[in-house]
Amino acid sequence: MSLDFDRLQKAHRTAIESLLAARNVAGHWEGELSTSALATATAVMALFQWSTRAQGSAVSRQVLACRALIERGCVWLLANQNADGGWGDTSKSFSNISTTMLCHATLVATRTQGGDASITTLSQNQIVTREEAIQRAADAIKNAGGIPALIARYGKDKTFSAPILTHCAIAGLVPWSTVPRLPFELACIPARWYAVARLPVVSYALPALIAIGQVRQHFAPTWNPITGALRWLARDRALQVLNQIQPPHGGFLEAAPLTSFVCMSLAAMGQTELPAVKRGIDFLMKSVRADGSWPIDTNLATWVTTLAVNALEDDLPAPERPMILNWLLDQQYQVTHPYTNAAPGGWAWTDLPGGVPDADDTPGAILAVQRLENRDEGQKPDQGAAGSDQLEEAPRWPPGGFPLGTHPATSQCLSASVVDAAIENGIRWLINLQNRDGGFPTFCRGWGKLPFDRSSPDITAHCLRAIHAWLNPPKPEDDPDLMWVYGLDDLQHRALEAIRRGETFLENVQRPDGSWLPLWFGNQHVPDDENPVYGTSRVLRAFSDQAATDPGAWTISAQRGVDWLYSVQNSDGGWGGDKGAPSTVEETALALEALLDAPQSLTTNSQRSILNPQLVHGIDYLIQRVEDGTWTEPTPIGFYFAKLWYFETLYPQVWTVSALRKAWKTLSGSP
């Protein structure tokens, strides 16, 4: 198969124009997360628990508004029940035990409002009453294994099994004794001790620990008088902590499910007047969509913007870069985060108040900021940077500036390096987060007990790419590498060591077949919902970046990853999450970009560049999807904590732009 260069160029241009057109009026990308049956079920339950207990004329209008949202939410759930009686997290997801139990409990609890509301379902195109839907859901839960299946799905991690069982207990479907006791009193200890305390939930789930722990104690008190007294004494202090870590607009993590679990638990206890509950209810009422549903989170604006910037590279118009640069710089956390106690220097996935700095969005932001700064293309260092009117034009300095006092222009360097300082602070934040095993966790260092707090290959690879880019910034050929002329400072030494340890971690966790598993992405067509294509492609990008400046960095592990990725390509030229999984635009683009980046993807024969035939087949798959207009259809491959599925409308667009650009650059010989 030969590659048609005209088709490639045209498809690439189409993808670029579509991605640029997807920006919002503020000039950056916001994207759109899939609507969620899980989020809708939990939000409706929270509104129902609050509205049935809230009293007083001051809230009467809000209660009426809640009841309307409850009814619309139930109608949406009825309309989106799958043919097997269950629900999946998105409109494209298979049914799962977690979401089905939540939706079933919500319909049961709210049956006193709306009676047997009927709606034509999308799955069967027939009229189904609430009671019929409830019975079908109950059958689906039984067939899936019920409570034991739910507990088995999450293992020792109670982050999500405890809230689901609480939701069902509030609806009267399970006894309170089935809900795990969560030691909410531990929220009263200093935040720096949380990792030592080994909480039974992950670092980001402290609000659930507090609220669910309290509602469990309220309805099924412990028989131990000492423990009971301790929890009674800790109750008010724990609620104060909850209030302190809640964002001002009420949405914990911008997430409807987490906010809902907190509100329904406390409202079920009669605590409808708590400020945290009132703010949470306000957040839920404001975040509902026009069709009566809720998304899993408000948006991933920061994340998708950095993905878009890094995919477009210099196809992002130069006059529009300063605005995005300034927007990103404004989001870097300058103080300790009250929620996770994260140090200053990181970025979250969104610019909204509920965001928390993490080790996937921070490297993405660092790479984007470095690309947007782009001084070597003639942009002055003061263009678009925060505080630009106070910056002076200066020569290009080594990352992080010279060690203090080693250069006569040190003061000029510091006054001109707002962007460099932001990047350096981000690098320091990442290095300080690195775990003892050499990998990087998502939010907090050292928690390590539960999956979403452990080191992970995809997060580690992203961090290594950002650190490497900081150590090896692009520069003109005649620009001496001043870092090595003047020597390394302490942070640069730490960065090199972090890369070494990170690569060792990646080699240690590589699977026997040569692949790597990610933490934040999956595929419902693959056993155990795994997505080794995503994980392997992300890790290979890190090894390729290293090999670009040090060919010796291309290890045997990296080559095994390449060989594995080639081995799971489908016959149509695309890739799914693993061998045999249906091809998707997202996974095909990710695999292609990683393979095109790898050494030896391009060979020379009679003065002509030739791509590996498998790569040609994969590129042709993407081109065909662009040509037939199906390339923008998203697939539910994202995990939003604890195997909660989502899809994002910008993922296929961003990764297609990136892959086709890489193909064009590789074949045209562009730098």
XYZ file of C-alpha atoms in Angstrom:
671
model
C 0.000 0.000 0.000
C 1.343 3.427 -0.950
C 0.506 6.669 0.795
C -1.221 9.455 -1.126
C 0.545 12.617 0.045
C -2.173 14.903 -1.285
C -4.811 13.036 0.724
C -2.604 13.190 3.805
C -2.081 16.927 3.468
C -5.763 17.596 2.855
C -6.858 15.435 5.799
C -4.339 17.122 8.050
C -5.561 20.567 7.016
C -9.192 19.531 7.605
C -8.317 18.291 11.077
C -6.397 21.468 11.939
C -9.222 23.736 10.823
C -11.772 21.718 12.788
C -9.691 21.820 15.961
C -9.045 25.553 15.671
C -12.759 26.149 15.140
C -13.547 24.260 18.357
C -12.167 27.048 20.570
C -14.519 29.048 22.742
C -14.985 32.818 22.667
C -12.161 33.240 25.191
C -9.721 31.695 22.720
C -8.991 28.372 24.420
C -10.607 24.939 24.293
C -13.253 23.716 26.694
C -14.484 20.574 24.971
C -17.556 18.699 26.112
C -17.687 15.722 28.410
C -20.224 12.990 27.816
C -23.439 13.106 29.732
C -23.549 10.493 32.472
C -26.241 8.177 33.815
C -24.175 7.739 36.956
C -23.856 11.485 37.563
C -27.539 11.976 36.788
C -28.639 9.264 39.223
C -26.534 10.631 42.069
C -27.515 14.251 41.433
C -31.223 13.396 41.387
C -30.863 11.436 44.627
C -29.066 14.330 46.325
C -31.675 16.857 45.206
C -34.447 14.516 46.350
C -32.968 13.956 49.803
C -32.455 17.682 50.312
C -35.790 18.879 48.900
C -37.866 16.431 50.964
C -36.258 17.653 54.197
C -35.559 21.349 53.579
C -37.993 23.577 55.421
C -38.886 27.250 55.528
C -40.163 29.872 53.127
C -36.607 30.939 52.301
C -36.029 27.721 50.346
C -39.545 27.046 49.058
C -38.780 28.300 45.557
C -35.550 26.299 45.418
C -37.405 23.188 46.566
C -39.907 23.572 43.722
C -37.055 23.987 41.247
C -35.422 20.861 42.667
C -38.566 18.831 42.157
C -38.688 19.827 38.509
C -35.051 18.771 38.063
C -35.735 15.491 39.847
C -38.571 14.655 37.476
C -36.553 15.588 34.384
C -33.626 13.541 35.628
C -35.806 10.479 36.184
C -37.312 10.816 32.733
C -33.793 10.969 31.276
C -32.815 7.819 33.157
C -35.880 5.962 31.888
C -35.129 7.031 28.335
C -31.512 5.887 28.511
C -31.888 2.467 30.101
C -30.045 -0.170 28.081
C -31.819 -3.119 26.494
C -30.478 -5.471 29.178
C -32.131 -3.403 31.914
C -28.927 -1.794 33.130
C -27.126 1.475 32.553
C -23.615 2.338 31.472
C -21.768 5.489 32.486
C -22.196 7.098 29.053
C -24.679 6.761 26.221
C -22.109 4.553 24.452
C -21.175 2.393 27.434
C -22.071 -1.177 28.260
C -24.149 -1.679 31.393
C -22.176 -2.067 34.601
C -23.156 -3.069 38.125
C -22.189 0.266 39.708
C -24.221 2.587 37.524
C -27.149 0.174 37.355
C -27.396 -0.019 41.148
C -27.284 3.776 41.419
C -29.938 4.373 38.744
C -32.181 1.656 40.160
C -31.956 3.113 43.676
C -32.725 6.613 42.432
C -35.836 5.498 40.571
C -36.992 3.573 43.643
C -36.365 6.429 46.077
C -38.088 9.048 43.917
C -41.114 6.951 42.941
C -43.207 9.047 45.373
C -42.643 11.980 43.055
C -43.930 11.582 39.539
C -45.623 8.225 39.944
C -45.406 5.983 36.892
C -43.973 8.593 34.564
C -43.713 7.087 31.072
C -41.306 7.845 28.283
C -40.325 6.249 24.977
C -36.985 4.616 25.590
C -34.169 5.047 23.122
C -33.074 1.426 23.434
C -36.337 -0.332 22.655
C -38.522 2.392 21.147
C -41.470 1.491 23.336
C -43.372 3.000 26.230
C -41.884 1.923 29.560
C -43.224 2.914 32.971
C -41.094 3.667 35.977
C -42.143 0.416 37.662
C -41.251 -1.623 34.598
C -37.855 0.061 34.421
C -37.269 -0.612 38.111
C -38.075 -4.303 37.686
C -35.825 -4.645 34.641
C -33.004 -2.960 36.563
C -33.499 -5.255 39.561
C -33.236 -8.270 37.261
C -30.080 -6.852 35.679
C -28.483 -6.335 39.103
C -29.317 -9.889 40.133
C -27.903 -11.288 36.896
C -24.706 -9.263 37.348
C -24.079 -10.699 40.811
C -25.506 -8.011 43.088
C -23.586 -6.602 46.041
C -20.777 -9.224 45.936
C -20.076 -8.259 42.317
C -19.956 -4.595 43.266
C -17.491 -5.195 46.083
C -15.372 -7.444 43.865
C -15.176 -4.715 41.232
C -13.342 -2.346 43.568
C -11.547 -4.750 45.896
C -10.062 -3.107 48.983
C -10.679 0.374 47.620
C -13.796 1.697 49.354
C -13.675 5.015 47.492
C -16.641 4.091 45.339
C -18.145 0.912 46.774
C -18.999 2.687 50.041
C -20.800 5.618 48.334
C -22.788 3.276 46.064
C -23.943 1.164 48.991
C -24.773 4.335 50.940
C -26.858 5.536 47.996
C -28.723 2.213 48.009
C -29.143 2.224 51.795
C -30.664 5.706 51.668
C -33.161 4.322 49.143
C -33.977 1.482 51.550
C -32.644 -1.223 49.239
C -29.814 -2.552 51.404
C -29.307 -2.597 55.181
C -26.902 -0.043 56.608
C -24.771 -2.901 57.871
C -23.604 -3.535 54.293
C -22.079 -0.050 54.079
C -18.411 -0.100 55.144
C -17.617 2.008 58.181
C -15.396 4.897 57.121
C -13.302 6.466 59.902
C -14.375 10.058 59.323
C -12.645 11.049 62.563
C -9.305 10.699 60.754
C -10.193 13.818 58.772
C -9.511 15.754 61.975
C -5.810 14.916 62.063
C -3.329 17.273 60.336
C -3.406 16.860 56.562
C 0.291 16.006 56.424
C -0.492 12.791 58.336
C -3.117 11.484 55.912
C -0.643 9.327 54.002
C 0.644 7.784 57.234
C -2.919 7.126 58.424
C -3.562 4.892 55.388
C -7.138 6.010 54.817
C -9.449 3.434 53.185
C -10.207 5.891 50.367
C -7.959 7.632 47.875
C -6.507 11.074 48.474
C -9.153 12.967 46.518
C -12.096 11.313 48.331
C -11.828 13.019 51.723
C -15.305 14.641 51.383
C -16.857 11.208 50.862
C -14.958 9.818 53.847
C -16.438 12.531 56.061
C -20.038 12.526 54.817
C -20.486 8.796 54.302
C -18.694 7.982 57.519
C -21.106 10.234 59.385
C -24.309 8.975 57.766
C -23.242 5.373 58.426
C -22.624 6.217 62.074
C -25.950 8.084 62.243
C -28.102 5.196 60.999
C -26.009 2.288 62.326
C -23.922 3.463 65.289
C -20.946 1.444 66.402
C -21.486 -0.726 69.476
C -18.031 0.130 70.786
C -18.583 2.900 73.357
C -15.040 4.265 73.021
C -15.204 4.470 69.233
C -18.712 5.883 69.442
C -17.623 8.618 71.848
C -14.635 9.449 69.671
C -16.812 9.794 66.584
C -19.364 11.898 68.432
C -16.597 14.262 69.536
C -15.097 14.367 66.017
C -18.383 14.966 64.192
C -18.429 18.763 64.225
C -14.698 19.120 63.624
C -14.908 16.811 60.589
C -17.746 18.918 59.178
C -15.573 22.002 59.641
C -12.858 20.300 57.596
C -15.449 19.499 54.924
C -16.458 23.139 54.814
C -12.824 24.277 54.574
C -11.942 22.056 51.633
C -15.120 22.743 49.648
C -14.670 25.108 46.678
C -16.616 28.367 46.989
C -19.158 27.343 44.338
C -19.868 24.027 46.070
C -18.603 21.450 43.567
C -15.992 19.052 44.948
C -13.568 18.317 42.081
C -16.200 19.852 39.754
C -17.751 16.386 40.011
C -21.489 15.884 40.297
C -21.127 12.347 41.765
C -18.764 13.275 44.603
C -20.726 16.426 45.419
C -23.960 14.436 45.317
C -22.696 11.711 47.639
C -21.763 14.367 50.186
C -25.096 16.189 49.919
C -27.357 13.126 49.948
C -25.556 11.653 52.966
C -25.747 14.769 55.101
C -29.284 15.630 53.958
C -30.447 12.109 54.836
C -29.281 12.856 58.387
C -31.376 16.031 58.392
C -28.361 18.329 57.961
C -29.977 20.373 55.182
C -28.867 23.708 56.626
C -25.149 22.986 56.610
C -23.277 25.503 54.408
C -21.491 22.662 52.618
C -24.821 21.057 51.722
C -26.381 24.316 50.546
C -23.395 25.108 48.329
C -23.379 21.574 46.971
C -27.069 21.718 46.082
C -26.530 25.067 44.344
C -23.693 23.537 42.320
C -25.850 20.599 41.237
C -28.757 22.820 40.229
C -26.478 25.024 38.130
C -24.608 22.188 36.426
C -27.603 20.304 35.002
C -27.774 20.113 31.208
C -30.678 21.134 29.014
C -31.844 17.529 28.546
C -32.123 16.961 32.308
C -28.863 15.035 32.708
C -25.525 15.772 34.365
C -21.967 15.215 33.094
C -19.389 13.392 35.181
C -17.451 16.659 35.604
C -17.960 20.243 34.477
C -15.147 20.316 31.930
C -11.519 19.421 31.216
C -10.699 22.841 29.775
C -7.079 23.045 30.902
C -6.325 19.468 29.898
C -7.848 19.657 26.427
C -6.281 23.078 25.811
C -2.805 21.773 26.555
C -3.497 18.717 24.391
C -4.586 20.982 21.538
C -1.617 23.339 21.866
C 0.849 20.459 21.916
C -0.882 18.782 18.951
C -1.054 21.891 16.767
C 2.503 23.068 17.470
C 3.207 25.954 15.061
C -0.162 25.536 13.324
C -1.610 27.530 16.205
C -1.588 31.104 14.833
C 1.180 33.128 16.496
C -1.007 36.169 17.333
C -3.344 33.935 19.347
C -0.690 32.226 21.447
C -0.140 34.979 24.059
C -3.782 34.859 25.145
C -3.634 31.109 25.762
C -0.240 31.424 27.426
C -1.545 34.032 29.835
C -4.644 31.916 30.532
C -2.496 28.900 31.406
C -0.057 30.863 33.547
C -2.930 32.313 35.551
C -4.005 28.780 36.503
C -0.787 27.654 38.124
C -1.442 27.226 41.840
C 0.517 29.767 43.869
C -0.494 28.547 47.335
C -0.937 25.207 49.062
C -4.166 23.611 47.903
C -6.671 23.324 50.777
C -8.107 20.042 49.511
C -5.131 17.730 48.885
C -2.536 19.886 50.644
C -0.602 19.966 47.365
C 2.304 22.406 47.283
C 2.236 25.427 44.933
C 3.404 24.950 41.355
C 0.971 22.489 39.794
C -1.952 22.728 37.380
C -5.405 21.107 37.489
C -7.561 19.786 34.624
C -9.842 22.824 34.669
C -9.740 26.537 35.396
C -12.820 26.206 37.622
C -12.673 26.323 41.446
C -13.106 22.579 41.944
C -9.864 21.632 40.225
C -6.961 20.012 42.067
C -3.338 20.052 40.838
C -2.211 16.707 39.467
C 0.691 15.027 37.717
C -0.972 14.609 34.330
C -2.230 18.135 33.785
C 0.923 19.732 35.192
C 3.319 18.189 32.631
C 0.783 18.913 29.895
C 0.719 22.555 30.955
C 4.513 22.742 31.186
C 4.907 21.392 27.646
C 2.241 23.780 26.342
C 3.672 26.832 28.112
C 7.133 26.056 26.787
C 5.725 25.719 23.283
C 3.663 28.897 23.549
C 6.600 30.917 24.861
C 8.462 30.056 21.677
C 11.161 32.715 21.937
C 13.235 31.184 19.188
C 10.638 32.134 16.577
C 11.081 35.791 17.360
C 8.545 36.235 20.105
C 9.698 38.525 22.867
C 9.646 37.028 26.337
C 7.173 39.648 27.525
C 4.468 38.802 25.008
C 1.540 37.128 26.708
C 3.294 36.472 29.998
C 1.680 37.396 33.264
C 2.916 40.787 34.406
C 4.221 41.515 30.903
C 4.452 45.255 31.408
C 7.190 44.675 33.980
C 9.311 42.319 31.894
C 12.355 43.250 29.900
C 13.610 41.625 26.723
C 16.551 39.366 27.487
C 18.708 36.766 25.749
C 17.722 33.132 25.981
C 18.891 31.738 29.288
C 19.333 28.154 30.413
C 16.233 26.635 32.019
C 15.754 27.975 35.512
C 18.271 30.766 34.968
C 21.905 30.855 36.005
C 22.873 29.840 39.530
C 22.659 32.990 41.589
C 25.722 35.190 41.201
C 27.347 33.282 38.332
C 26.517 35.758 35.578
C 26.630 39.569 35.558
C 23.172 39.769 34.000
C 21.496 37.637 36.664
C 19.127 40.396 37.752
C 18.089 41.026 34.149
C 17.507 37.300 33.670
C 15.256 37.066 36.706
C 13.218 40.134 35.761
C 12.594 38.681 32.305
C 11.735 35.102 33.275
C 8.156 34.998 34.508
C 7.410 32.177 32.088
C 10.653 30.373 32.900
C 9.904 30.672 36.605
C 6.438 29.194 36.105
C 7.909 26.246 34.232
C 10.637 25.783 36.832
C 8.093 25.821 39.651
C 6.074 23.207 37.790
C 9.153 21.023 37.339
C 9.995 21.313 41.022
C 6.399 20.389 41.889
C 6.614 17.247 39.760
C 9.984 16.141 41.111
C 8.786 16.584 44.684
C 5.798 14.363 43.882
C 7.869 11.422 42.628
C 7.378 8.258 44.671
C 10.146 6.128 46.133
C 9.613 3.520 43.406
C 10.592 6.109 40.783
C 7.101 6.478 39.395
C 4.727 9.388 39.687
C 1.291 9.277 41.360
C -1.599 11.475 40.300
C -2.226 13.696 43.303
C -0.284 12.894 46.454
C 3.119 11.366 47.118
C 3.388 8.331 49.315
C -0.261 7.300 49.708
C 0.421 4.294 47.507
C -2.070 1.855 49.047
C -4.901 2.167 46.521
C -4.715 2.083 42.703
C -5.531 5.713 42.013
C -2.806 6.879 44.403
C -0.057 4.563 43.174
C 2.601 5.348 40.613
C 1.342 4.717 37.097
C 3.092 4.348 33.729
C 1.035 6.912 31.795
C 1.443 9.605 34.456
C 5.147 8.812 34.865
C 5.796 9.001 31.130
C 4.071 12.382 30.870
C 6.125 13.749 33.761
C 9.360 12.499 32.196
C 8.516 14.208 28.915
C 7.978 17.545 30.651
C 11.164 17.257 32.697
C 13.172 16.275 29.630
C 11.753 19.176 27.614
C 12.766 21.584 30.382
C 16.307 20.203 30.422
C 16.543 20.253 26.622
C 14.680 23.309 25.293
C 14.599 23.868 21.515
C 17.227 26.390 20.408
C 18.997 27.574 17.238
C 21.925 25.457 16.073
C 24.413 28.246 16.798
C 23.113 28.763 20.344
C 25.516 27.127 22.807
C 23.958 24.929 25.434
C 24.671 27.241 28.354
C 23.356 24.679 30.820
C 26.422 22.567 30.251
C 28.794 25.565 29.897
C 27.926 26.978 33.314
C 27.115 23.688 34.985
C 23.948 22.247 36.431
C 22.129 23.767 39.358
C 20.518 21.674 42.075
C 17.111 21.405 40.385
C 18.710 20.299 37.127
C 20.664 17.601 38.946
C 17.428 16.471 40.599
C 15.685 16.488 37.213
C 18.273 14.184 35.674
C 17.976 11.829 38.625
C 14.165 11.927 38.382
C 14.363 10.876 34.735
C 16.741 8.029 35.547
C 14.505 6.753 38.343
C 11.368 7.211 36.245
C 12.779 5.194 33.364
C 13.762 2.436 35.774
C 10.195 2.389 37.095
C 8.810 2.104 33.559
C 11.120 -0.790 32.782
C 10.139 -2.521 36.024
C 6.389 -2.301 35.414
C 6.438 -3.274 31.741
C 4.270 -6.330 31.182
C 5.846 -9.552 29.873
C 4.324 -8.985 26.421
C 6.037 -5.576 26.136
C 3.049 -3.344 26.879
C 2.232 -0.905 29.666
C -1.119 -0.304 31.362
C -2.421 3.215 32.013
C -4.360 4.363 35.050
C -6.728 6.933 33.575
C -7.842 5.233 30.352
C -9.528 1.940 29.551
C -11.493 0.101 26.882
C -14.785 -1.673 27.485
C -14.033 -4.242 24.769
C -10.896 -5.461 26.570
C -10.859 -7.862 29.558
C -10.701 -6.022 32.893
C -11.400 -2.768 31.025
C -7.688 -2.343 30.276
C -6.164 -0.190 27.534
C -2.549 -1.199 26.920
C -2.521 0.617 23.567
C -3.018 3.939 25.326
C -0.506 3.104 28.057
C 2.166 1.808 25.689
C 1.826 4.731 23.293
C 2.265 7.235 26.135
C 5.340 5.481 27.518
C 6.963 5.224 24.096
C 6.634 8.988 23.635
C 8.785 9.469 26.740
C 11.455 7.061 25.515
C 11.426 8.715 22.070
C 11.939 12.166 23.575
C 14.965 10.881 25.446
C 16.350 9.134 22.376
C 16.073 12.351 20.345
C 18.891 13.870 22.413
C 20.556 10.636 23.525
C 20.211 7.701 21.095
C 21.427 5.392 23.839
C 18.242 6.090 25.770
C 16.268 3.914 23.347
C 16.241 0.795 25.475
C 15.334 -2.813 24.876
C 12.150 -2.143 26.850
C 11.184 0.627 24.454
C 11.770 -1.570 21.412
C 9.681 -4.335 22.970
C 6.899 -1.780 23.387
C 7.141 -0.851 19.711
C 7.051 -4.490 18.658
C 3.992 -5.107 20.821
C 2.177 -2.067 19.428
C 2.739 -3.266 15.868
C 1.530 -6.738 16.847
C -1.934 -5.558 17.947
C -2.817 -3.534 14.843
C -6.160 -4.577 13.378
C -6.646 -5.762 9.812
C -8.416 -2.495 8.903
C -5.229 -0.590 9.731
C -6.480 0.859 12.982
C -5.931 0.097 16.631
C -8.317 -0.545 19.496
C -7.467 -0.789 23.178
C -5.792 -4.189 22.673
C -5.543 -6.922 20.100
C -8.957 -7.649 18.599
C -10.725 -4.641 20.111
C -12.602 -2.534 17.530
C -10.489 0.187 15.953
C -11.092 3.741 17.125
C -9.835 7.093 15.936
C -8.375 7.899 19.359
C -6.370 4.712 19.813
C -5.241 4.596 16.182
C -3.951 8.158 16.362
C -2.167 7.521 19.661
C -0.489 4.368 18.357
C 0.555 6.042 15.111
C 2.095 9.037 16.822
C 4.112 6.812 19.146
C 5.333 4.575 16.324
C 6.170 7.497 14.036
C 8.207 8.989 16.866
C 10.165 5.802 17.396
C 13.588 5.278 15.787
C 13.610 3.281 12.549
C 10.020 4.113 11.629
C 11.494 5.700 8.505
C 14.126 4.128 6.251
C 15.885 5.414 3.154
C 15.845 3.498 -0.113
C 17.319 5.033 -3.302
C 17.184 8.531 -1.825
C 13.484 8.171 -0.986
C 11.861 8.056 2.443
C 9.792 4.945 3.028
C 7.450 4.327 5.940
C 6.863 0.962 7.521
C 3.893 -0.547 5.582
C 1.942 -0.992 8.801
C 2.266 2.721 9.470
C 1.035 3.498 5.962
C -1.994 1.290 6.616
C -2.676 3.072 9.902
C -2.318 6.537 8.396
C -4.679 5.549 5.601
C -7.219 4.422 8.225
C -7.144 7.884 9.804
C -7.316 9.638 6.443
C -10.387 7.606 5.497
C -12.083 8.499 8.773
C -11.426 12.188 8.126
C -12.692 11.894 4.566
C -15.931 10.142 5.525
C -16.571 12.546 8.410
C -16.569 9.942 11.200
C -13.252 11.011 12.711
C -14.888 13.333 15.252
C -17.028 10.597 16.842
C -15.666 10.093 20.376
C -15.283 6.746 22.102
C -15.677 6.101 25.855
C -12.062 5.311 26.710
C -11.557 7.805 29.534
C -11.663 6.868 33.206
C -12.876 9.489 35.635
C -11.732 7.826 38.865
C -12.650 4.279 39.914
C -13.596 3.005 36.454
C -16.187 5.685 35.769
C -16.290 5.919 31.991
C -16.476 9.106 29.962
C -15.793 10.341 26.470
C -14.587 13.782 25.472
C -15.556 15.321 22.129
C -12.092 16.780 21.541
C -10.061 13.610 22.065
C -10.411 12.216 18.522
C -9.772 15.645 17.010
C -6.690 16.445 19.076
C -5.026 13.092 18.589
C -5.841 12.977 14.864
C -4.211 16.378 14.371
C -1.166 15.207 16.288
C -0.801 11.914 14.409
C -1.322 13.353 10.929
C 1.070 16.186 11.697
C 3.680 13.691 12.826
C 3.155 11.672 9.640
C 3.513 14.746 7.444
C 6.622 15.979 9.263
C 8.224 12.551 9.127
C 7.689 12.155 5.400
C 8.494 15.735 4.447
C 11.636 15.860 6.552
C 10.401 18.871 8.531
C 12.032 19.431 11.934
